[in-house]
Amino acid sequence: MRRLILILPIFLAAGMCQPKIEYVPVKPEVPADLLRPVPISDRRAETYRDLAILATEHLNSAQTANAKIKAIGSVLNPQ
């Protein structure tokens, strides 16, 4: 019985000293170059060659934009 009387205050004191948990939201930092718009060519196509060059430039712009979207996704949702 004496041991119980000595141990009981320890358990009571341990139950009362719970640490306060504080959650702090963390805003991910996206690099500025990923937020810069991808330029789109304003070239005027007058020949088939110009049309092919314009299509290539638009494809490169789309691929660059998709790469930026993927990079921003990896910053916001790291896995």
mmCIF file of N, CA and C in Angstrom:
data_model
loop_
_atom_site.group_PDB
_atom_site.id
_atom_site.type_symbol
_atom_site.label_atom_id
_atom_site.label_comp_id
_atom_site.label_asym_id
_atom_site.label_seq_id
_atom_site.Cartn_x
_atom_site.Cartn_y
_atom_site.Cartn_z
ATOM 1 N N MET A 1 0.810 -1.182 0.000
ATOM 2 C CA MET A 1 0.000 0.000 0.000
ATOM 3 C C MET A 1 0.868 1.266 0.000
ATOM 4 N N ARG A 2 1.964 1.168 0.690
ATOM 5 C CA ARG A 2 2.859 2.303 0.783
ATOM 6 C C ARG A 2 3.448 2.639 -0.600
ATOM 7 N N ARG A 3 3.777 1.595 -1.372
ATOM 8 C CA ARG A 3 4.306 1.817 -2.716
ATOM 9 C C ARG A 3 3.260 2.498 -3.595
ATOM 10 N N LEU A 4 2.016 2.073 -3.455
ATOM 11 C CA LEU A 4 0.939 2.677 -4.222
ATOM 12 C C LEU A 4 0.799 4.162 -3.902
ATOM 13 N N ILE A 5 0.919 4.520 -2.679
ATOM 14 C CA ILE A 5 0.821 5.914 -2.267
ATOM 15 C C ILE A 5 1.997 6.718 -2.834
ATOM 16 N N LEU A 6 3.159 6.106 -2.952
ATOM 17 C CA LEU A 6 4.323 6.806 -3.491
ATOM 18 C C LEU A 6 4.277 6.912 -5.019
ATOM 19 N N ILE A 7 3.720 5.919 -5.689
ATOM 20 C CA ILE A 7 3.698 5.888 -7.157
ATOM 21 C C ILE A 7 2.541 6.723 -7.708
ATOM 22 N N LEU A 8 1.416 6.772 -7.016
ATOM 23 C CA LEU A 8 0.233 7.471 -7.498
ATOM 24 C C LEU A 8 0.497 8.948 -7.818
ATOM 25 N N PRO A 9 1.187 9.725 -7.007
ATOM 26 C CA PRO A 9 1.443 11.131 -7.362
ATOM 27 C C PRO A 9 2.279 11.285 -8.629
ATOM 28 N N ILE A 10 3.144 10.326 -8.891
ATOM 29 C CA ILE A 10 3.969 10.396 -10.106
ATOM 30 C C ILE A 10 3.076 10.288 -11.332
ATOM 31 N N PHE A 11 2.142 9.352 -11.336
ATOM 32 C CA PHE A 11 1.241 9.189 -12.466
ATOM 33 C C PHE A 11 0.295 10.388 -12.610
ATOM 34 N N LEU A 12 -0.147 10.938 -11.516
ATOM 35 C CA LEU A 12 -1.012 12.106 -11.574
ATOM 36 C C LEU A 12 -0.272 13.323 -12.131
ATOM 37 N N ALA A 13 0.951 13.498 -11.726
ATOM 38 C CA ALA A 13 1.745 14.624 -12.207
ATOM 39 C C ALA A 13 2.094 14.458 -13.681
ATOM 40 N N ALA A 14 2.341 13.239 -14.119
ATOM 41 C CA ALA A 14 2.683 12.989 -15.522
ATOM 42 C C ALA A 14 1.495 13.261 -16.422
ATOM 43 N N GLY A 15 0.307 12.982 -15.963
ATOM 44 C CA GLY A 15 -0.883 13.221 -16.776
ATOM 45 C C GLY A 15 -1.218 14.681 -16.927
ATOM 46 N N MET A 16 -0.782 15.517 -16.017
ATOM 47 C CA MET A 16 -1.102 16.934 -16.056
ATOM 48 C C MET A 16 -0.104 17.747 -16.872
ATOM 49 N N CYS A 17 1.043 17.212 -17.154
ATOM 50 C CA CYS A 17 2.105 17.956 -17.843
ATOM 51 C C CYS A 17 2.169 17.563 -19.318
ATOM 52 N N GLN A 18 1.117 17.770 -20.041
ATOM 53 C CA GLN A 18 1.135 17.450 -21.468
ATOM 54 C C GLN A 18 1.627 18.670 -22.230
ATOM 55 N N PRO A 19 2.557 18.459 -23.158
ATOM 56 C CA PRO A 19 3.078 19.609 -23.911
ATOM 57 C C PRO A 19 2.013 20.149 -24.867
ATOM 58 N N LYS A 20 2.005 21.452 -25.046
ATOM 59 C CA LYS A 20 1.071 22.093 -25.957
ATOM 60 C C LYS A 20 1.656 22.006 -27.369
ATOM 61 N N ILE A 21 0.880 21.459 -28.280
ATOM 62 C CA ILE A 21 1.328 21.312 -29.665
ATOM 63 C C ILE A 21 0.764 22.477 -30.467
ATOM 64 N N GLU A 22 1.658 23.191 -31.134
ATOM 65 C CA GLU A 22 1.245 24.337 -31.944
ATOM 66 C C GLU A 22 1.623 24.059 -33.396
ATOM 67 N N TYR A 23 0.637 24.132 -34.276
ATOM 68 C CA TYR A 23 0.862 23.901 -35.693
ATOM 69 C C TYR A 23 1.063 25.241 -36.393
ATOM 70 N N VAL A 24 2.135 25.312 -37.164
ATOM 71 C CA VAL A 24 2.465 26.534 -37.890
ATOM 72 C C VAL A 24 2.435 26.211 -39.378
ATOM 73 N N PRO A 25 1.565 26.871 -40.144
ATOM 74 C CA PRO A 25 1.530 26.588 -41.583
ATOM 75 C C PRO A 25 2.816 27.062 -42.257
ATOM 76 N N VAL A 26 3.317 26.249 -43.152
ATOM 77 C CA VAL A 26 4.545 26.563 -43.874
ATOM 78 C C VAL A 26 4.179 26.803 -45.337
ATOM 79 N N LYS A 27 4.553 27.962 -45.828
ATOM 80 C CA LYS A 27 4.269 28.306 -47.221
ATOM 81 C C LYS A 27 5.480 27.909 -48.070
ATOM 82 N N PRO A 28 5.281 26.994 -49.038
ATOM 83 C CA PRO A 28 6.421 26.610 -49.877
ATOM 84 C C PRO A 28 6.878 27.780 -50.739
ATOM 85 N N GLU A 29 8.168 27.824 -50.981
ATOM 86 C CA GLU A 29 8.745 28.913 -51.759
ATOM 87 C C GLU A 29 8.993 28.441 -53.194
ATOM 88 N N VAL A 30 8.290 29.044 -54.137
ATOM 89 C CA VAL A 30 8.443 28.711 -55.552
ATOM 90 C C VAL A 30 9.431 29.705 -56.153
ATOM 91 N N PRO A 31 10.477 29.204 -56.836
ATOM 92 C CA PRO A 31 11.462 30.117 -57.438
ATOM 93 C C PRO A 31 10.813 31.063 -58.449
ATOM 94 N N ALA A 32 11.322 32.279 -58.527
ATOM 95 C CA ALA A 32 10.745 33.312 -59.384
ATOM 96 C C ALA A 32 10.797 32.945 -60.861
ATOM 97 N N ASP A 33 11.838 32.235 -61.299
ATOM 98 C CA ASP A 33 11.924 31.898 -62.722
ATOM 99 C C ASP A 33 10.832 30.914 -63.143
ATOM 100 N N LEU A 34 10.283 30.158 -62.196
ATOM 101 C CA LEU A 34 9.181 29.255 -62.542
ATOM 102 C C LEU A 34 7.858 30.001 -62.680
ATOM 103 N N LEU A 35 7.774 31.188 -62.112
ATOM 104 C CA LEU A 35 6.547 31.971 -62.188
ATOM 105 C C LEU A 35 6.548 32.953 -63.358
ATOM 106 N N ARG A 36 7.667 33.063 -64.036
ATOM 107 C CA ARG A 36 7.768 33.953 -65.188
ATOM 108 C C ARG A 36 7.062 33.325 -66.388
ATOM 109 N N PRO A 37 6.227 34.073 -67.119
ATOM 110 C CA PRO A 37 5.520 33.507 -68.273
ATOM 111 C C PRO A 37 6.484 33.052 -69.373
ATOM 112 N N VAL A 38 6.068 32.035 -70.097
ATOM 113 C CA VAL A 38 6.860 31.523 -71.219
ATOM 114 C C VAL A 38 6.492 32.347 -72.451
ATOM 115 N N PRO A 39 7.479 32.938 -73.116
ATOM 116 C CA PRO A 39 7.153 33.761 -74.292
ATOM 117 C C PRO A 39 6.660 32.902 -75.458
ATOM 118 N N ILE A 40 5.676 33.441 -76.162
ATOM 119 C CA ILE A 40 5.134 32.775 -77.347
ATOM 120 C C ILE A 40 5.514 33.628 -78.554
ATOM 121 N N SER A 41 5.972 32.981 -79.592
ATOM 122 C CA SER A 41 6.442 33.680 -80.783
ATOM 123 C C SER A 41 5.291 34.434 -81.451
ATOM 124 N N ASP A 42 5.596 35.651 -81.908
ATOM 125 C CA ASP A 42 4.599 36.427 -82.655
ATOM 126 C C ASP A 42 4.991 36.509 -84.132
ATOM 127 N N ARG A 43 5.771 35.551 -84.561
ATOM 128 C CA ARG A 43 6.228 35.474 -85.948
ATOM 129 C C ARG A 43 5.031 35.312 -86.884
ATOM 130 N N ARG A 44 5.086 35.966 -88.025
ATOM 131 C CA ARG A 44 4.041 35.846 -89.039
ATOM 132 C C ARG A 44 4.506 34.832 -90.077
ATOM 133 N N ALA A 45 3.695 33.840 -90.313
ATOM 134 C CA ALA A 45 4.050 32.795 -91.273
ATOM 135 C C ALA A 45 3.614 33.212 -92.677
ATOM 136 N N GLU A 46 4.603 33.335 -93.564
ATOM 137 C CA GLU A 46 4.305 33.701 -94.957
ATOM 138 C C GLU A 46 4.619 32.559 -95.913
ATOM 139 N N THR A 47 5.486 31.647 -95.488
ATOM 140 C CA THR A 47 5.820 30.490 -96.333
ATOM 141 C C THR A 47 5.661 29.229 -95.495
ATOM 142 N N TYR A 48 5.752 28.094 -96.164
ATOM 143 C CA TYR A 48 5.684 26.821 -95.442
ATOM 144 C C TYR A 48 6.852 26.683 -94.469
ATOM 145 N N ARG A 49 7.992 27.207 -94.864
ATOM 146 C CA ARG A 49 9.162 27.146 -93.984
ATOM 147 C C ARG A 49 8.901 27.949 -92.707
ATOM 148 N N ASP A 50 8.336 29.153 -92.861
ATOM 149 C CA ASP A 50 7.995 29.970 -91.697
ATOM 150 C C ASP A 50 6.974 29.268 -90.805
ATOM 151 N N LEU A 51 6.037 28.567 -91.444
ATOM 152 C CA LEU A 51 5.024 27.833 -90.689
ATOM 153 C C LEU A 51 5.657 26.700 -89.882
ATOM 154 N N ALA A 52 6.630 26.022 -90.466
ATOM 155 C CA ALA A 52 7.323 24.945 -89.748
ATOM 156 C C ALA A 52 8.134 25.508 -88.576
ATOM 157 N N ILE A 53 8.802 26.633 -88.797
ATOM 158 C CA ILE A 53 9.576 27.269 -87.726
ATOM 159 C C ILE A 53 8.640 27.728 -86.606
ATOM 160 N N LEU A 54 7.498 28.309 -86.975
ATOM 161 C CA LEU A 54 6.529 28.774 -85.987
ATOM 162 C C LEU A 54 5.976 27.604 -85.167
ATOM 163 N N ALA A 55 5.687 26.499 -85.835
ATOM 164 C CA ALA A 55 5.199 25.316 -85.123
ATOM 165 C C ALA A 55 6.254 24.797 -84.152
ATOM 166 N N THR A 56 7.512 24.803 -84.554
ATOM 167 C CA THR A 56 8.601 24.363 -83.681
ATOM 168 C C THR A 56 8.741 25.292 -82.473
ATOM 169 N N GLU A 57 8.637 26.592 -82.704
ATOM 170 C CA GLU A 57 8.729 27.553 -81.601
ATOM 171 C C GLU A 57 7.567 27.373 -80.617
ATOM 172 N N HIS A 58 6.374 27.136 -81.141
ATOM 173 C CA HIS A 58 5.215 26.929 -80.262
ATOM 174 C C HIS A 58 5.360 25.628 -79.481
ATOM 175 N N LEU A 59 5.893 24.596 -80.115
ATOM 176 C CA LEU A 59 6.126 23.326 -79.416
ATOM 177 C C LEU A 59 7.140 23.519 -78.288
ATOM 178 N N ASN A 60 8.213 24.256 -78.572
ATOM 179 C CA ASN A 60 9.219 24.512 -77.530
ATOM 180 C C ASN A 60 8.623 25.310 -76.375
ATOM 181 N N SER A 61 7.768 26.287 -76.681
ATOM 182 C CA SER A 61 7.116 27.064 -75.619
ATOM 183 C C SER A 61 6.214 26.181 -74.776
ATOM 184 N N ALA A 62 5.452 25.307 -75.407
ATOM 185 C CA ALA A 62 4.563 24.410 -74.669
ATOM 186 C C ALA A 62 5.363 23.445 -73.796
ATOM 187 N N GLN A 63 6.459 22.923 -74.312
ATOM 188 C CA GLN A 63 7.285 22.007 -73.523
ATOM 189 C C GLN A 63 7.915 22.725 -72.328
ATOM 190 N N THR A 64 8.345 23.965 -72.523
ATOM 191 C CA THR A 64 8.907 24.746 -71.417
ATOM 192 C C THR A 64 7.850 25.022 -70.361
ATOM 193 N N ALA A 65 6.637 25.381 -70.802
ATOM 194 C CA ALA A 65 5.550 25.644 -69.852
ATOM 195 C C ALA A 65 5.198 24.376 -69.079
ATOM 196 N N ASN A 66 5.138 23.242 -69.745
ATOM 197 C CA ASN A 66 4.832 21.985 -69.060
ATOM 198 C C ASN A 66 5.925 21.620 -68.054
ATOM 199 N N ALA A 67 7.176 21.880 -68.397
ATOM 200 C CA ALA A 67 8.270 21.601 -67.460
ATOM 201 C C ALA A 67 8.157 22.498 -66.228
ATOM 202 N N LYS A 68 7.771 23.768 -66.422
ATOM 203 C CA LYS A 68 7.596 24.667 -65.281
ATOM 204 C C LYS A 68 6.443 24.211 -64.401
ATOM 205 N N ILE A 69 5.347 23.768 -65.017
ATOM 206 C CA ILE A 69 4.203 23.280 -64.242
ATOM 207 C C ILE A 69 4.615 22.065 -63.416
ATOM 208 N N LYS A 70 5.378 21.171 -64.005
ATOM 209 C CA LYS A 70 5.845 19.989 -63.281
ATOM 210 C C LYS A 70 6.763 20.377 -62.122
ATOM 211 N N ALA A 71 7.636 21.353 -62.346
ATOM 212 C CA ALA A 71 8.562 21.803 -61.290
ATOM 213 C C ALA A 71 7.797 22.472 -60.145
ATOM 214 N N ILE A 72 6.799 23.282 -60.473
ATOM 215 C CA ILE A 72 5.989 23.927 -59.431
ATOM 216 C C ILE A 72 5.229 22.863 -58.653
ATOM 217 N N GLY A 73 4.709 21.853 -59.347
ATOM 218 C CA GLY A 73 4.021 20.758 -58.666
ATOM 219 C C GLY A 73 4.925 20.031 -57.701
ATOM 220 N N SER A 74 6.184 19.828 -58.080
ATOM 221 C CA SER A 74 7.103 19.128 -57.171
ATOM 222 C C SER A 74 7.470 19.998 -55.970
ATOM 223 N N VAL A 75 7.447 21.326 -56.121
ATOM 224 C CA VAL A 75 7.714 22.208 -54.981
ATOM 225 C C VAL A 75 6.521 22.201 -54.020
ATOM 226 N N LEU A 76 5.304 22.247 -54.576
ATOM 227 C CA LEU A 76 4.111 22.325 -53.733
ATOM 228 C C LEU A 76 3.734 20.988 -53.102
ATOM 229 N N ASN A 77 4.009 19.889 -53.798
ATOM 230 C CA ASN A 77 3.649 18.552 -53.289
ATOM 231 C C ASN A 77 4.846 17.613 -53.338
ATOM 232 N N PRO A 78 5.844 17.811 -52.478
ATOM 233 C CA PRO A 78 7.005 16.910 -52.503
ATOM 234 C C PRO A 78 6.606 15.506 -52.034
ATOM 235 N N GLN A 79 7.116 14.507 -52.734
ATOM 236 C CA GLN A 79 6.777 13.126 -52.376
ATOM 237 C C GLN A 79 8.009 12.275 -52.297
#
